[in-house]
Each structure stands twice: as structure tokens, then as C-alpha cells.
PDB file of C-alpha atoms in Angstrom:
ATOM      1  CA  UNK Y 690      -0.903 -19.168  67.465  1.00 51.00           C
ATOM      2  CA  UNK Y 691      -2.898 -22.318  68.191  1.00 63.00           C
ATOM      3  CA  UNK Y 692      -5.371 -21.479  65.411  1.00 86.00           C
ATOM      4  CA  UNK Y 693      -2.449 -21.534  62.947  1.00 90.00           C
ATOM      5  CA  UNK Y 694      -1.116 -24.936  64.004  1.00 93.00           C
ATOM      6  CA  UNK Y 695      -3.913 -27.023  62.478  1.00 95.00           C
ATOM      7  CA  UNK Y 696      -3.758 -25.548  58.942  1.00 96.00           C
ATOM      8  CA  UNK Y 697       0.043 -25.594  59.114  1.00 96.00           C
ATOM      9  CA  UNK Y 698       0.012 -29.311  59.995  1.00 96.00           C
ATOM     10  CA  UNK Y 699      -2.379 -30.079  57.125  1.00 96.00           C
ATOM     11  CA  UNK Y 700      -0.265 -28.094  54.682  1.00 96.00           C
ATOM     12  CA  UNK Y 701       2.855 -29.799  56.007  1.00 95.00           C
ATOM     13  CA  UNK Y 702       1.317 -33.263  55.635  1.00 96.00           C
ATOM     14  CA  UNK Y 703       0.433 -32.567  52.003  1.00 96.00           C
ATOM     15  CA  UNK Y 704       3.907 -31.143  51.402  1.00 95.00           C
ATOM     16  CA  UNK Y 705       5.632 -34.081  53.074  1.00 93.00           C
ATOM     17  CA  UNK Y 706       3.479 -36.752  51.432  1.00 93.00           C
ATOM     18  CA  UNK Y 707       3.898 -35.435  47.893  1.00 93.00           C
ATOM     19  CA  UNK Y 708       7.622 -34.976  48.527  1.00 91.00           C
ATOM     20  CA  UNK Y 709       7.934 -38.572  49.782  1.00 90.00           C
ATOM     21  CA  UNK Y 710       6.110 -40.609  47.126  1.00 90.00           C
ATOM     22  CA  UNK Y 711       8.438 -42.168  44.563  1.00 87.00           C
ATOM     23  CA  UNK Y 712       8.451 -40.297  41.252  1.00 86.00           C
ATOM     24  CA  UNK Y 713       5.675 -37.975  42.473  1.00 90.00           C
ATOM     25  CA  UNK Y 714       8.317 -36.181  44.521  1.00 88.00           C
ATOM     26  CA  UNK Y 715      10.050 -35.207  41.268  1.00 86.00           C
ATOM     27  CA  UNK Y 716       7.445 -32.438  41.033  1.00 89.00           C
ATOM     28  CA  UNK Y 717       9.697 -30.512  43.401  1.00 87.00           C
ATOM     29  CA  UNK Y 718      12.164 -30.177  40.550  1.00 84.00           C
ATOM     30  CA  UNK Y 719       9.731 -27.654  39.074  1.00 88.00           C
ATOM     31  CA  UNK Y 720      10.538 -24.756  41.427  1.00 86.00           C
ATOM     32  CA  UNK Y 721       9.726 -26.845  44.527  1.00 91.00           C
ATOM     33  CA  UNK Y 722       6.111 -27.245  43.382  1.00 94.00           C
ATOM     34  CA  UNK Y 723       4.906 -29.429  46.274  1.00 95.00           C
ATOM     35  CA  UNK Y 724       6.677 -27.280  48.856  1.00 96.00           C
ATOM     36  CA  UNK Y 725       5.082 -24.065  47.581  1.00 96.00           C
ATOM     37  CA  UNK Y 726       1.716 -25.827  47.397  1.00 96.00           C
ATOM     38  CA  UNK Y 727       1.954 -26.958  51.028  1.00 96.00           C
ATOM     39  CA  UNK Y 728       2.704 -23.444  52.271  1.00 96.00           C
ATOM     40  CA  UNK Y 729      -0.093 -21.964  50.156  1.00 97.00           C
ATOM     41  CA  UNK Y 730      -2.558 -24.609  51.358  1.00 97.00           C
ATOM     42  CA  UNK Y 731      -1.821 -23.814  55.007  1.00 97.00           C
ATOM     43  CA  UNK Y 732      -2.497 -20.117  54.429  1.00 96.00           C
ATOM     44  CA  UNK Y 733      -5.648 -20.835  52.410  1.00 96.00           C
ATOM     45  CA  UNK Y 734      -7.109 -23.025  55.165  1.00 96.00           C
ATOM     46  CA  UNK Y 735      -6.321 -20.378  57.765  1.00 95.00           C
ATOM     47  CA  UNK Y 736      -7.919 -17.605  55.685  1.00 94.00           C
ATOM     48  CA  UNK Y 737     -11.143 -19.624  55.426  1.00 92.00           C
ATOM     49  CA  UNK Y 738     -11.501 -19.795  59.223  1.00 90.00           C
ATOM     50  CA  UNK Y 739     -10.043 -16.435  60.227  1.00 91.00           C
ATOM     51  CA  UNK Y 740     -12.665 -13.862  61.355  1.00 90.00           C
ATOM     52  CA  UNK Y 741     -10.316 -11.018  60.431  1.00 90.00           C
ATOM     53  CA  UNK Y 742      -8.317 -10.332  57.262  1.00 92.00           C
ATOM     54  CA  UNK Y 743      -4.999 -12.186  57.079  1.00 92.00           C
ATOM     55  CA  UNK Y 744      -1.902 -10.109  56.361  1.00 93.00           C
ATOM     56  CA  UNK Y 745       1.355 -11.028  54.662  1.00 94.00           C
ATOM     57  CA  UNK Y 746       3.155 -11.620  57.948  1.00 94.00           C
ATOM     58  CA  UNK Y 747       0.652 -14.274  58.973  1.00 95.00           C
ATOM     59  CA  UNK Y 748       0.928 -15.884  55.555  1.00 95.00           C
ATOM     60  CA  UNK Y 749       4.708 -16.059  55.892  1.00 96.00           C
ATOM     61  CA  UNK Y 750       4.425 -17.602  59.368  1.00 96.00           C
ATOM     62  CA  UNK Y 751       1.931 -20.210  58.169  1.00 96.00           C
ATOM     63  CA  UNK Y 752       4.174 -21.142  55.257  1.00 96.00           C
ATOM     64  CA  UNK Y 753       7.186 -21.432  57.547  1.00 96.00           C
ATOM     65  CA  UNK Y 754       5.290 -23.691  59.963  1.00 96.00           C
ATOM     66  CA  UNK Y 755       4.044 -25.848  57.079  1.00 97.00           C
ATOM     67  CA  UNK Y 756       7.654 -26.199  55.909  1.00 96.00           C
ATOM     68  CA  UNK Y 757       8.771 -27.355  59.351  1.00 96.00           C
ATOM     69  CA  UNK Y 758       5.963 -29.916  59.682  1.00 96.00           C
ATOM     70  CA  UNK Y 759       6.488 -31.044  56.089  1.00 95.00           C
ATOM     71  CA  UNK Y 760      10.180 -31.689  56.667  1.00 94.00           C
ATOM     72  CA  UNK Y 761       9.432 -33.691  59.824  1.00 94.00           C
ATOM     73  CA  UNK Y 762       6.798 -35.744  57.998  1.00 94.00           C
ATOM     74  CA  UNK Y 763       9.165 -36.432  55.106  1.00 91.00           C
ATOM     75  CA  UNK Y 764      11.889 -37.666  57.466  1.00 91.00           C
ATOM     76  CA  UNK Y 765       9.471 -39.956  59.309  1.00 91.00           C
ATOM     77  CA  UNK Y 766       7.661 -41.334  56.245  1.00 91.00           C
ATOM     78  CA  UNK Y 767       9.612 -40.410  53.126  1.00 89.00           C
ATOM     79  CA  UNK Y 768      12.999 -41.773  54.153  1.00 89.00           C
ATOM     80  CA  UNK Y 769      11.660 -45.265  55.025  1.00 91.00           C
ATOM     81  CA  UNK Y 770       9.702 -45.319  51.747  1.00 90.00           C
ATOM     82  CA  UNK Y 771      12.853 -44.468  49.789  1.00 86.00           C
ATOM     83  CA  UNK Y 772      14.816 -47.194  51.584  1.00 85.00           C
ATOM     84  CA  UNK Y 773      12.157 -49.886  51.128  1.00 88.00           C
ATOM     85  CA  UNK Y 774      11.630 -49.083  47.429  1.00 85.00           C
ATOM     86  CA  UNK Y 775      15.350 -49.069  46.671  1.00 81.00           C
ATOM     87  CA  UNK Y 776      15.804 -45.374  45.943  1.00 82.00           C
ATOM     88  CA  UNK Y 777      13.897 -45.239  42.645  1.00 83.00           C
ATOM     89  CA  UNK Y 778      14.661 -41.567  42.039  1.00 80.00           C
ATOM     90  CA  UNK Y 779      18.386 -42.148  42.474  1.00 80.00           C
ATOM     91  CA  UNK Y 780      18.192 -44.952  39.921  1.00 80.00           C
ATOM     92  CA  UNK Y 781      16.425 -42.641  37.506  1.00 82.00           C
ATOM     93  CA  UNK Y 782      19.132 -40.031  37.979  1.00 79.00           C
ATOM     94  CA  UNK Y 783      21.735 -42.757  37.482  1.00 78.00           C
ATOM     95  CA  UNK Y 784      20.228 -43.683  34.109  1.00 81.00           C
ATOM     96  CA  UNK Y 785      20.367 -40.056  33.038  1.00 80.00           C
ATOM     97  CA  UNK Y 786      23.995 -39.695  34.117  1.00 79.00           C
ATOM     98  CA  UNK Y 787      24.962 -42.846  32.208  1.00 78.00           C
ATOM     99  CA  UNK Y 788      23.841 -41.215  28.977  1.00 81.00           C
ATOM    100  CA  UNK Y 789      25.867 -38.072  29.663  1.00 80.00           C
ATOM    101  CA  UNK Y 790      28.975 -39.221  31.542  1.00 77.00           C
ATOM    102  CA  UNK Y 791      29.452 -42.993  31.933  1.00 76.00           C
ATOM    103  CA  UNK Y 792      32.530 -42.606  34.157  1.00 75.00           C
ATOM    104  CA  UNK Y 793      30.739 -40.422  36.668  1.00 78.00           C
ATOM    105  CA  UNK Y 794      27.723 -42.722  36.469  1.00 76.00           C
ATOM    106  CA  UNK Y 795      29.842 -45.643  37.641  1.00 77.00           C
ATOM    107  CA  UNK Y 796      30.881 -43.749  40.785  1.00 77.00           C
ATOM    108  CA  UNK Y 797      27.270 -42.801  41.460  1.00 76.00           C
ATOM    109  CA  UNK Y 798      26.202 -46.422  40.925  1.00 80.00           C
ATOM    110  CA  UNK Y 799      28.680 -47.622  43.531  1.00 80.00           C
ATOM    111  CA  UNK Y 800      27.288 -45.134  46.065  1.00 78.00           C
ATOM    112  CA  UNK Y 801      23.702 -46.227  45.419  1.00 76.00           C
ATOM    113  CA  UNK Y 802      24.525 -49.917  45.623  1.00 81.00           C
ATOM    114  CA  UNK Y 803      26.485 -49.382  48.843  1.00 78.00           C
ATOM    115  CA  UNK Y 804      23.534 -47.548  50.378  1.00 76.00           C
ATOM    116  CA  UNK Y 805      21.101 -50.300  49.362  1.00 79.00           C
ATOM    117  CA  UNK Y 806      23.331 -53.034  50.805  1.00 81.00           C
ATOM    118  CA  UNK Y 807      23.573 -51.316  54.216  1.00 83.00           C
ATOM    119  CA  UNK Y 808      21.241 -52.224  57.118  1.00 86.00           C
ATOM    120  CA  UNK Y 809      17.983 -50.312  57.349  1.00 84.00           C
ATOM    121  CA  UNK Y 810      18.987 -48.474  60.523  1.00 87.00           C
ATOM    122  CA  UNK Y 811      22.265 -47.345  58.983  1.00 86.00           C
ATOM    123  CA  UNK Y 812      20.528 -46.152  55.825  1.00 84.00           C
ATOM    124  CA  UNK Y 813      17.948 -44.257  57.888  1.00 88.00           C
ATOM    125  CA  UNK Y 814      20.608 -42.615  60.046  1.00 87.00           C
ATOM    126  CA  UNK Y 815      22.743 -41.659  57.037  1.00 83.00           C
ATOM    127  CA  UNK Y 816      19.718 -40.209  55.232  1.00 81.00           C
ATOM    128  CA  UNK Y 817      18.394 -38.174  58.167  1.00 86.00           C
ATOM    129  CA  UNK Y 818      21.733 -36.806  59.338  1.00 87.00           C
ATOM    130  CA  UNK Y 819      23.127 -35.774  55.995  1.00 85.00           C
ATOM    131  CA  UNK Y 820      23.965 -32.590  54.148  1.00 88.00           C
ATOM    132  CA  UNK Y 821      21.173 -33.344  51.681  1.00 83.00           C
ATOM    133  CA  UNK Y 822      18.593 -33.366  54.465  1.00 87.00           C
ATOM    134  CA  UNK Y 823      19.889 -30.063  55.810  1.00 91.00           C
ATOM    135  CA  UNK Y 824      19.682 -28.508  52.353  1.00 92.00           C
ATOM    136  CA  UNK Y 825      16.180 -29.923  51.896  1.00 89.00           C
ATOM    137  CA  UNK Y 826      15.117 -28.397  55.215  1.00 93.00           C
ATOM    138  CA  UNK Y 827      16.447 -24.948  54.294  1.00 94.00           C
ATOM    139  CA  UNK Y 828      14.950 -25.024  50.793  1.00 94.00           C
ATOM    140  CA  UNK Y 829      11.629 -26.283  52.145  1.00 95.00           C
ATOM    141  CA  UNK Y 830      11.398 -23.504  54.714  1.00 95.00           C
ATOM    142  CA  UNK Y 831      12.171 -20.823  52.126  1.00 96.00           C
ATOM    143  CA  UNK Y 832       9.799 -22.036  49.411  1.00 96.00           C
ATOM    144  CA  UNK Y 833       6.975 -22.932  51.815  1.00 96.00           C
ATOM    145  CA  UNK Y 834       7.239 -19.409  53.220  1.00 96.00           C
ATOM    146  CA  UNK Y 835       6.975 -18.090  49.651  1.00 96.00           C
ATOM    147  CA  UNK Y 836       3.873 -20.244  49.151  1.00 96.00           C
ATOM    148  CA  UNK Y 837       2.303 -18.769  52.272  1.00 96.00           C
ATOM    149  CA  UNK Y 838       3.032 -15.246  51.062  1.00 96.00           C
ATOM    150  CA  UNK Y 839       1.648 -15.873  47.578  1.00 95.00           C
ATOM    151  CA  UNK Y 840      -1.580 -17.320  48.990  1.00 96.00           C
ATOM    152  CA  UNK Y 841      -2.520 -14.112  50.830  1.00 95.00           C
ATOM    153  CA  UNK Y 842      -3.215 -11.907  47.771  1.00 94.00           C
ATOM    154  CA  UNK Y 843      -4.719 -14.912  45.951  1.00 93.00           C
ATOM    155  CA  UNK Y 844      -7.250 -15.973  48.577  1.00 94.00           C
ATOM    156  CA  UNK Y 845      -7.659 -13.043  50.994  1.00 91.00           C
ATOM    157  CA  UNK Y 846     -10.221 -10.749  49.371  1.00 86.00           C
ATOM    158  CA  UNK Y 847     -11.107  -8.810  52.504  1.00 82.00           C
ATOM    159  CA  UNK Y 848      -9.472  -5.418  52.841  1.00 72.00           C
ATOM    160  CA  UNK Y 849      -7.076  -5.054  55.752  1.00 57.00           C
ATOM    161  CA  UNK Y 850      -7.140  -1.248  55.590  1.00 54.00           C
ATOM    162  CA  UNK Y 851     -10.892  -0.809  55.836  1.00 50.00           C
ATOM    163  CA  UNK Y 852     -12.008   2.319  57.700  1.00 48.00           C
ATOM    164  CA  UNK Y 853     -13.162   1.491  61.200  1.00 54.00           C
ATOM    165  CA  UNK Y 854     -16.683   2.598  62.159  1.00 60.00           C
ATOM    166  CA  UNK Y 855     -16.922   5.684  64.377  1.00 63.00           C
ATOM    167  CA  UNK Y 856     -17.127   5.093  68.126  1.00 66.00           C
ATOM    168  CA  UNK Y 857     -20.612   4.933  69.634  1.00 67.00           C
ATOM    169  CA  UNK Y 858     -22.072   8.183  71.021  1.00 62.00           C
ATOM    170  CA  UNK Y 859     -21.901   8.840  74.775  1.00 61.00           C
ATOM    171  CA  UNK Y 860     -24.702   7.459  76.916  1.00 59.00           C
ATOM    172  CA  UNK Y 861     -27.952   9.395  76.568  1.00 54.00           C
ATOM    173  CA  UNK Y 862     -28.320  12.140  79.141  1.00 50.00           C
ATOM    174  CA  UNK Y 863     -30.956  14.834  78.874  1.00 50.00           C
ATOM    175  CA  UNK Y 864     -32.795  15.953  75.743  1.00 51.00           C
ATOM    176  CA  UNK Y 865     -34.859  13.604  73.667  1.00 56.00           C
ATOM    177  CA  UNK Y 866     -33.667  10.262  72.288  1.00 56.00           C
ATOM    178  CA  UNK Y 867     -32.135  10.805  68.898  1.00 56.00           C
ATOM    179  CA  UNK Y 868     -32.008  14.572  69.366  1.00 57.00           C
ATOM    180  CA  UNK Y 869     -29.163  16.869  70.209  1.00 60.00           C
ATOM    181  CA  UNK Y 870     -27.403  16.777  73.529  1.00 57.00           C
ATOM    182  CA  UNK Y 871     -29.061  18.887  76.231  1.00 60.00           C
ATOM    183  CA  UNK Y 872     -27.285  19.852  79.460  1.00 64.00           C
ATOM    184  CA  UNK Y 873     -28.900  18.815  82.734  1.00 66.00           C
ATOM    185  CA  UNK Y 874     -31.249  21.362  84.343  1.00 70.00           C
ATOM    186  CA  UNK Y 875     -29.834  23.576  87.124  1.00 73.00           C
ATOM    187  CA  UNK Y 876     -30.445  22.477  90.716  1.00 72.00           C
ATOM    188  CA  UNK Y 877     -33.404  24.059  92.602  1.00 71.00           C
ATOM    189  CA  UNK Y 878     -32.869  27.287  94.530  1.00 67.00           C
ATOM    190  CA  UNK Y 879     -32.898  25.678  97.971  1.00 63.00           C
ATOM    191  CA  UNK Y 880     -30.324  23.045  96.949  1.00 57.00           C
ATOM    192  CA  UNK Y 881     -27.838  22.740  99.770  1.00 56.00           C
ATOM    193  CA  UNK Y 882     -30.105  23.963 102.595  1.00 54.00           C
ATOM    194  CA  UNK Y 883     -30.535  27.658 101.604  1.00 53.00           C
ATOM    195  CA  UNK Y 884     -33.479  29.915 102.500  1.00 54.00           C
ATOM    196  CA  UNK Y 885     -35.493  28.771  99.529  1.00 51.00           C
ATOM    197  CA  UNK Y 886     -35.185  32.104  97.647  1.00 53.00           C
ATOM    198  CA  UNK Y 887     -33.163  32.639  94.512  1.00 50.00           C
ATOM    199  CA  UNK Y 888     -30.817  35.596  94.251  1.00 47.00           C
TER     200      UNK Y 888
END
């Protein structure tokens, strides 16, 4: 398990960072691109170091771990970035809503402005302990796991069902080295204290 932690952390950091940067995080709108990439990266890094072929189960586990670490990283880094930059993605969404439904846009604007006017600690608490964060965690776990699964057939070229070599022959006893097995010679006639004559 410990050998999987390092690649999972690296994959999670990439996942969390790309999902936290303003506007860059919008890449997740394309089928959770950064989330899938983080899970696939974790599996790829593990495959490079693994002495044995990696199976689909290991890929799924690596993706899941990358999703967990990525979510933690996003909460620690991404939420403060969003607060300090004034929720740029929410403002972008607001501009799009204004073109489609101005009435709904006004309600959304009030929510964004209320969030921005709140103290930092309150904004952080509301962002971390929210339904949106729970949904992000679930979606991240699922799609990172998919990324880990997809990476196995892409990067693991070693065959997992290779035929094992035959077991080594028994230790050499009798005969000539490399020849056929020869039984040991019979004991001498006086073996065991007899008269010295063979029957």
C-alpha cells in the first residue's frame, strides 16, 4: 500500500491544483478532464515503478486515492484562492445567466455578492461544509477512479497472464550432472553388522 501512496499524492496534487486555479478549473466541465487526468497520472507513475504488471484493481485503487488527495488539496488551497479572487468562475456563470434569464441572474448575483461580503472564515466554512463540496467529492472519486482504470490498458504493456516458468529440478543426487536421474547404489552386503556374505 505504501508504494501506492506517493503516486496517488502526486496525482491528487495535480488534480487539486488544476481544479483550483481560476478559469483553468473550467476544464473539469469537459467530462471532469482534470479529475480523470489526476487518476490516470497516479496509475501511470505507479506502473513505471512497479516490478510486476499492474492490474485493473490496482488502477482503480490508485485513482480512488488520487481523488481523495485531490479533494483535500482543493479544499485547502482552492477554496482560499476562490475567496481571495472574488469567485471569478461564479461571475462568469452570472454573465452567462444574464443573457439567458435576467430574473434568475439577479437572484444569483445577490448570492454571490452576499458571499463576497461575508468574513473570510465564514466564506471558508460555508464553502467546505456545503452540498456542492459533497457533490464535488463524490464526482471526483468516481471520475478519478475511471482515470486510474483507463490508464492500465494505456500504459501497462506487460502481460499479467504470462506463463510462469517451470519449477527448478530437484537437487542433484546420483548420475551425472545434466543427465537422467539415477537411484542411489544399494548398501554393501555387511550393512547393519551381518556376516559379510550376500544371500
